GROMACS .gro file of C-alpha atoms in nm:
model
  280
    1GLY     CA    1   0.483  -3.227   1.127
    2LYS     CA    2   0.725  -3.374   0.879
    3VAL     CA    3   0.865  -3.153   0.605
    4ALA     CA    4   0.988  -3.269   0.266
    5PRO     CA    5   1.368  -3.235   0.229
    6SER     CA    6   1.323  -2.994  -0.063
    7PHE     CA    7   1.077  -2.767   0.121
    8VAL     CA    8   1.214  -2.427   0.223
    9PHE     CA    9   0.980  -2.206   0.427
   10GLU     CA   10   1.143  -1.883   0.312
   11ASP     CA   11   1.076  -1.973  -0.052
   12VAL     CA   12   0.699  -2.013  -0.018
   13LEU     CA   13   0.586  -1.653  -0.063
   14PRO     CA   14   0.832  -1.576  -0.346
   15THR     CA   15   0.724  -1.896  -0.522
   16LEU     CA   16   0.354  -1.811  -0.494
   17THR     CA   17   0.430  -1.464  -0.630
   18LYS     CA   18   0.617  -1.607  -0.928
   19LYS     CA   19   0.337  -1.852  -1.001
   20ALA     CA   20   0.078  -1.573  -0.987
   21THR     CA   21   0.262  -1.328  -1.212
   22THR     CA   22   0.342  -1.607  -1.459
   23TYR     CA   23  -0.024  -1.709  -1.470
   24ILE     CA   24  -0.135  -1.352  -1.539
   25THR     CA   25   0.123  -1.315  -1.815
   26GLU     CA   26   0.024  -1.643  -1.979
   27ARG     CA   27  -0.348  -1.564  -1.970
   28ALA     CA   28  -0.287  -1.221  -2.121
   29ARG     CA   29  -0.089  -1.371  -2.409
   30GLU     CA   30  -0.300  -1.677  -2.477
   31SER     CA   31  -0.657  -1.553  -2.455
   32GLN     CA   32  -0.881  -1.252  -2.423
   33LYS     CA   33  -1.125  -1.447  -2.205
   34PRO     CA   34  -1.181  -1.336  -1.845
   35PHE     CA   35  -0.990  -1.521  -1.577
   36PHE     CA   36  -1.009  -1.558  -1.202
   37LEU     CA   37  -0.700  -1.573  -0.984
   38TYR     CA   38  -0.731  -1.656  -0.616
   39LEU     CA   39  -0.399  -1.585  -0.447
   40PRO     CA   40  -0.410  -1.673  -0.073
   41LEU     CA   41  -0.080  -1.541   0.061
   42THR     CA   42   0.109  -1.715   0.340
   43GLY     CA   43   0.205  -1.377   0.484
   44PRO     CA   44   0.182  -1.207   0.715
   45HIS     CA   45   0.078  -1.525   0.896
   46THR     CA   46   0.336  -1.717   1.095
   47PRO     CA   47   0.605  -1.826   1.040
   48TRP     CA   48   0.730  -1.470   0.988
   49LEU     CA   49   1.013  -1.516   0.742
   50PRO     CA   50   1.100  -1.200   0.549
   51ILE     CA   51   1.376  -1.250   0.296
   52ARG     CA   52   1.700  -1.063   0.351
   53LYS     CA   53   1.614  -0.751   0.145
   54PHE     CA   54   1.326  -0.676   0.385
   55GLU     CA   55   1.501  -0.741   0.714
   56GLY     CA   56   1.492  -0.426   0.927
   57LYS     CA   57   1.297  -0.230   0.665
   58SER     CA   58   0.984  -0.161   0.867
   59ALA     CA   59   1.112  -0.047   1.208
   60ALA     CA   60   0.831  -0.265   1.345
   61GLY     CA   61   1.013  -0.590   1.410
   62ILE     CA   62   1.009  -0.911   1.209
   63TYR     CA   63   0.630  -0.898   1.173
   64GLY     CA   64   0.649  -0.551   1.022
   65ASP     CA   65   0.926  -0.664   0.788
   66PHE     CA   66   0.711  -0.953   0.669
   67VAL     CA   67   0.420  -0.715   0.608
   68ALA     CA   68   0.656  -0.501   0.397
   69MET     CA   69   0.739  -0.814   0.197
   70VAL     CA   70   0.367  -0.880   0.145
   71ASP     CA   71   0.325  -0.523   0.020
   72ASP     CA   72   0.598  -0.593  -0.234
   73VAL     CA   73   0.416  -0.907  -0.348
   74ILE     CA   74   0.102  -0.704  -0.412
   75GLY     CA   75   0.311  -0.454  -0.603
   76GLN     CA   76   0.450  -0.728  -0.827
   77VAL     CA   77   0.100  -0.850  -0.907
   78THR     CA   78  -0.031  -0.501  -0.989
   79ASP     CA   79   0.282  -0.427  -1.195
   80THR     CA   80   0.224  -0.743  -1.397
   81LEU     CA   81  -0.137  -0.648  -1.465
   82ARG     CA   82  -0.021  -0.309  -1.589
   83GLN     CA   83   0.262  -0.452  -1.802
   84GLN     CA   84   0.019  -0.692  -1.969
   85GLY     CA   85  -0.238  -0.419  -2.033
   86LEU     CA   86  -0.493  -0.570  -1.797
   87ASP     CA   87  -0.499  -0.311  -1.521
   88LYS     CA   88  -0.778  -0.101  -1.675
   89ASN     CA   89  -1.038  -0.379  -1.692
   90THR     CA   90  -0.946  -0.602  -1.397
   91LEU     CA   91  -1.118  -0.606  -1.059
   92LEU     CA   92  -0.843  -0.644  -0.799
   93VAL     CA   93  -0.943  -0.719  -0.440
   94LEU     CA   94  -0.705  -0.720  -0.144
   95THR     CA   95  -0.829  -0.838   0.192
   96SER     CA   96  -0.751  -1.055   0.493
   97ASP     CA   97  -0.924  -1.324   0.695
   98ASN     CA   98  -0.880  -1.161   1.037
   99GLY     CA   99  -0.710  -0.882   1.224
  100ALA     CA  100  -0.337  -0.872   1.290
  101HIS     CA  101  -0.151  -1.071   1.552
  102TRP     CA  102  -0.025  -0.758   1.727
  103THR     CA  103   0.011  -0.808   2.101
  104PRO     CA  104   0.012  -0.553   2.386
  105GLU     CA  105   0.388  -0.611   2.405
  106ASP     CA  106   0.421  -0.518   2.037
  107ARG     CA  107   0.218  -0.202   2.090
  108ALA     CA  108   0.442  -0.104   2.381
  109ARG     CA  109   0.760  -0.173   2.186
  110TYR     CA  110   0.680  -0.023   1.846
  111PRO     CA  111   0.496   0.292   1.732
  112HIS     CA  112   0.329   0.086   1.460
  113ARG     CA  113  -0.040   0.004   1.511
  114ALA     CA  114  -0.121  -0.305   1.306
  115ASN     CA  115  -0.487  -0.292   1.417
  116ALA     CA  116  -0.516   0.088   1.433
  117TRP     CA  117  -0.713   0.192   1.745
  118TRP     CA  118  -0.940  -0.113   1.755
  119ARG     CA  119  -0.944  -0.321   2.070
  120GLY     CA  120  -0.765  -0.656   2.089
  121GLN     CA  121  -0.597  -0.861   1.817
  122LYS     CA  122  -0.642  -1.163   1.593
  123ALA     CA  123  -0.870  -1.434   1.743
  124ASP     CA  124  -1.038  -1.194   1.989
  125ILE     CA  125  -1.410  -1.118   1.990
  126HIS     CA  126  -1.311  -0.751   2.000
  127ASP     CA  127  -1.306  -0.556   1.676
  128ALA     CA  128  -0.933  -0.585   1.612
  129GLY     CA  129  -0.994  -0.955   1.568
  130HIS     CA  130  -1.246  -0.909   1.287
  131ARG     CA  131  -1.207  -0.568   1.124
  132ILE     CA  132  -0.996  -0.632   0.819
  133PRO     CA  133  -0.845  -0.433   0.534
  134PHE     CA  134  -1.062  -0.449   0.224
  135LEU     CA  135  -0.937  -0.267  -0.084
  136ALA     CA  136  -1.085  -0.297  -0.432
  137ARG     CA  137  -0.956  -0.146  -0.757
  138TRP     CA  138  -1.170  -0.151  -1.071
  139PRO     CA  139  -1.105   0.140  -1.310
  140GLY     CA  140  -1.419   0.276  -1.468
  141ARG     CA  141  -1.646   0.093  -1.222
  142ILE     CA  142  -1.520   0.191  -0.875
  143ALA     CA  143  -1.433   0.560  -0.843
  144PRO     CA  144  -1.088   0.626  -0.690
  145GLY     CA  145  -1.110   0.717  -0.323
  146THR     CA  146  -1.450   0.556  -0.273
  147VAL     CA  147  -1.523   0.474   0.091
  148SER     CA  148  -1.835   0.290   0.203
  149GLY     CA  149  -1.983   0.242   0.546
  150GLN     CA  150  -2.182  -0.060   0.429
  151LEU     CA  151  -2.143  -0.356   0.664
  152THR     CA  152  -1.984  -0.643   0.473
  153CYS     CA  153  -1.833  -0.985   0.534
  154LEU     CA  154  -1.602  -1.197   0.319
  155THR     CA  155  -1.892  -1.434   0.254
  156ASP     CA  156  -2.037  -1.146   0.052
  157LEU     CA  157  -1.778  -1.193  -0.220
  158PHE     CA  158  -1.986  -1.487  -0.350
  159ALA     CA  159  -2.304  -1.287  -0.407
  160THR     CA  160  -2.106  -0.990  -0.537
  161ALA     CA  161  -1.926  -1.202  -0.797
  162ALA     CA  162  -2.258  -1.356  -0.896
  163GLU     CA  163  -2.413  -1.013  -0.952
  164ILE     CA  164  -2.114  -0.893  -1.152
  165ASN     CA  165  -2.164  -1.191  -1.384
  166GLY     CA  166  -2.542  -1.155  -1.398
  167ILE     CA  167  -2.608  -1.483  -1.217
  168PRO     CA  168  -2.913  -1.483  -0.988
  169LEU     CA  169  -2.875  -1.679  -0.666
  170LYS     CA  170  -3.129  -1.944  -0.573
  171PRO     CA  171  -3.273  -1.944  -0.219
  172ASN     CA  172  -3.049  -2.236  -0.117
  173GLU     CA  173  -2.731  -2.086  -0.259
  174ALA     CA  174  -2.491  -1.878  -0.051
  175GLU     CA  175  -2.753  -1.813   0.215
  176ASP     CA  176  -2.511  -1.595   0.416
  177SER     CA  177  -2.393  -1.384   0.123
  178PHE     CA  178  -2.509  -1.034   0.024
  179SER     CA  179  -2.382  -0.844  -0.277
  180PHE     CA  180  -2.201  -0.519  -0.200
  181LEU     CA  181  -2.160  -0.424  -0.567
  182SER     CA  182  -2.383  -0.117  -0.534
  183ALA     CA  183  -2.184   0.007  -0.233
  184ALA     CA  184  -1.864  -0.017  -0.438
  185THR     CA  185  -1.988   0.127  -0.765
  186GLY     CA  186  -2.256   0.370  -0.648
  187GLN     CA  187  -2.516   0.207  -0.872
  188PRO     CA  188  -2.870   0.134  -0.748
  189PRO     CA  189  -2.883  -0.193  -0.552
  190LYS     CA  190  -3.050  -0.495  -0.712
  191SER     CA  191  -3.085  -0.689  -0.388
  192PRO     CA  192  -3.105  -0.619  -0.013
  193ALA     CA  193  -2.782  -0.517   0.160
  194ARG     CA  194  -2.643  -0.701   0.459
  195ALA     CA  195  -2.817  -0.592   0.780
  196SER     CA  196  -2.598  -0.767   1.037
  197VAL     CA  197  -2.291  -0.985   1.065
  198VAL     CA  198  -2.221  -1.271   1.306
  199HIS     CA  199  -1.869  -1.362   1.410
  200HIS     CA  200  -1.697  -1.551   1.688
  201SER     CA  201  -1.367  -1.568   1.872
  202ALA     CA  202  -1.108  -1.844   1.872
  203GLN     CA  203  -1.272  -1.998   2.177
  204GLY     CA  204  -1.623  -1.984   2.032
  205MET     CA  205  -1.766  -1.668   2.188
  206PHE     CA  206  -2.027  -1.528   1.948
  207ALA     CA  207  -2.103  -1.167   1.863
  208ILE     CA  208  -2.345  -0.989   1.634
  209ARG     CA  209  -2.305  -0.646   1.474
  210ARG     CA  210  -2.601  -0.441   1.344
  211ASN     CA  211  -2.559  -0.078   1.245
  212LYS     CA  212  -2.364   0.091   1.525
  213TRP     CA  213  -2.434  -0.180   1.783
  214LYS     CA  214  -2.229  -0.485   1.872
  215LEU     CA  215  -2.326  -0.754   2.122
  216ALA     CA  216  -2.086  -1.022   2.249
  217GLU     CA  217  -2.231  -1.315   2.439
  218GLY     CA  218  -1.961  -1.334   2.705
  219LEU     CA  219  -1.694  -1.142   2.894
  220GLY     CA  220  -1.323  -1.129   2.817
  221SER     CA  221  -1.155  -1.146   2.476
  222GLY     CA  222  -1.249  -1.505   2.395
  223GLY     CA  223  -0.920  -1.522   2.206
  224PHE     CA  224  -0.550  -1.447   2.257
  225THR     CA  225  -0.569  -1.131   2.469
  226GLU     CA  226  -0.588  -1.168   2.846
  227PRO     CA  227  -0.825  -1.209   3.013
  228GLN     CA  228  -0.961  -1.463   2.770
  229LYS     CA  229  -1.260  -1.538   2.991
  230GLU     CA  230  -1.418  -1.346   3.276
  231SER     CA  231  -1.676  -1.466   3.525
  232PRO     CA  232  -1.959  -1.219   3.580
  233ALA     CA  233  -1.945  -1.024   3.904
  234PRO     CA  234  -2.254  -1.038   4.128
  235GLY     CA  235  -2.510  -0.813   3.964
  236GLY     CA  236  -2.268  -0.736   3.680
  237PRO     CA  237  -2.307  -0.783   3.304
  238THR     CA  238  -2.290  -1.131   3.155
  239GLY     CA  239  -2.201  -1.002   2.810
  240GLN     CA  240  -2.075  -0.697   2.625
  241LEU     CA  241  -2.269  -0.429   2.436
  242TYR     CA  242  -2.095  -0.144   2.257
  243ASN     CA  243  -2.198   0.154   2.048
  244LEU     CA  244  -1.916   0.137   1.795
  245MET     CA  245  -1.991   0.476   1.643
  246ALA     CA  246  -1.949   0.654   1.977
  247ASP     CA  247  -1.702   0.406   2.125
  248PRO     CA  248  -1.493   0.232   1.855
  249ALA     CA  249  -1.237   0.124   2.116
  250GLU     CA  250  -1.503  -0.081   2.299
  251SER     CA  251  -1.421   0.080   2.631
  252ASP     CA  252  -1.774   0.142   2.767
  253ASN     CA  253  -1.983  -0.171   2.815
  254LEU     CA  254  -2.352  -0.070   2.789
  255TYR     CA  255  -2.490  -0.418   2.855
  256LEU     CA  256  -2.671  -0.331   3.178
  257ARG     CA  257  -2.772   0.018   3.066
  258ASN     CA  258  -2.950  -0.088   2.747
  259PRO     CA  259  -3.135  -0.415   2.813
  260ALA     CA  260  -3.372  -0.355   2.523
  261LYS     CA  261  -3.086  -0.353   2.271
  262VAL     CA  262  -2.936  -0.661   2.436
  263ALA     CA  263  -3.267  -0.844   2.398
  264GLU     CA  264  -3.312  -0.728   2.038
  265LEU     CA  265  -2.966  -0.838   1.924
  266THR     CA  266  -2.982  -1.163   2.119
  267ALA     CA  267  -3.310  -1.249   1.946
  268GLU     CA  268  -3.162  -1.174   1.603
  269LEU     CA  269  -2.851  -1.380   1.674
  270ASN     CA  270  -3.065  -1.673   1.787
  271THR     CA  271  -3.285  -1.646   1.477
  272ILE     CA  272  -2.984  -1.663   1.247
  273ARG     CA  273  -2.838  -1.947   1.450
  274ASN     CA  274  -3.164  -2.145   1.450
  275ASN     CA  275  -3.245  -2.087   1.084
  276GLY     CA  276  -2.890  -2.151   0.968
  277ARG     CA  277  -2.897  -1.857   0.730
  278SER     CA  278  -2.891  -1.480   0.709
  279ARG     CA  279  -3.044  -1.439   0.363
  280GLY     CA  280  -3.381  -1.551   0.231
   0.00000   0.00000   0.00000
């Protein structure tokens, strides 16, 4: 589309960073009241435009260089919190909306593994499309080095923020949100934890995850990775079932060998789909 004459793509991320650090500084000086800052970064999404000081820094191509620039942005934000004396009582959350756009060609060319050992990439139904980094820092509330195996989704930030502020949710509010505050802080839970999560690929293939099991309703990646779609072979599986604890790389499709689990997860997915909610 059209771009304003004054708009410079390379300046977007630095400008957002400056706005964020300025906001934090102003709030620290003007008031002792709590504040909320939502900082949706443009990186490392396309267009990949690292500024000159980061070019060639990552040894993982232009994408890696842009990720290095994003790391620096996060560092500037955390430095500002510390400089303003806010780092000890501020909950800082870093996350992403999907897995990395890291193609098979990238994996062959660079030793870097943007999606670790998970299968696929951004937009795929496979786990690399939906497993995301989620880091939280809250001195005095979240112990350093805490790791939780609790299943969570970004929709859970709503219920978690509500619990932090002592706000009970009504049955018709955030019906797909579950607080994970207890998983982060180690305190006794005040509400049920998330039991399953539903997600879908870029082309609309749905999957459900419960405990160690994951069921996808079709074959192929459903996203960017080839083959995007596969037609079932005669007598073959029509979907994908994986035990992610035993097989995190999703290499062994158990769809035909565990029909009971397929039926169970399909029924749960349909219930959530028909009711339009996961909670309540």
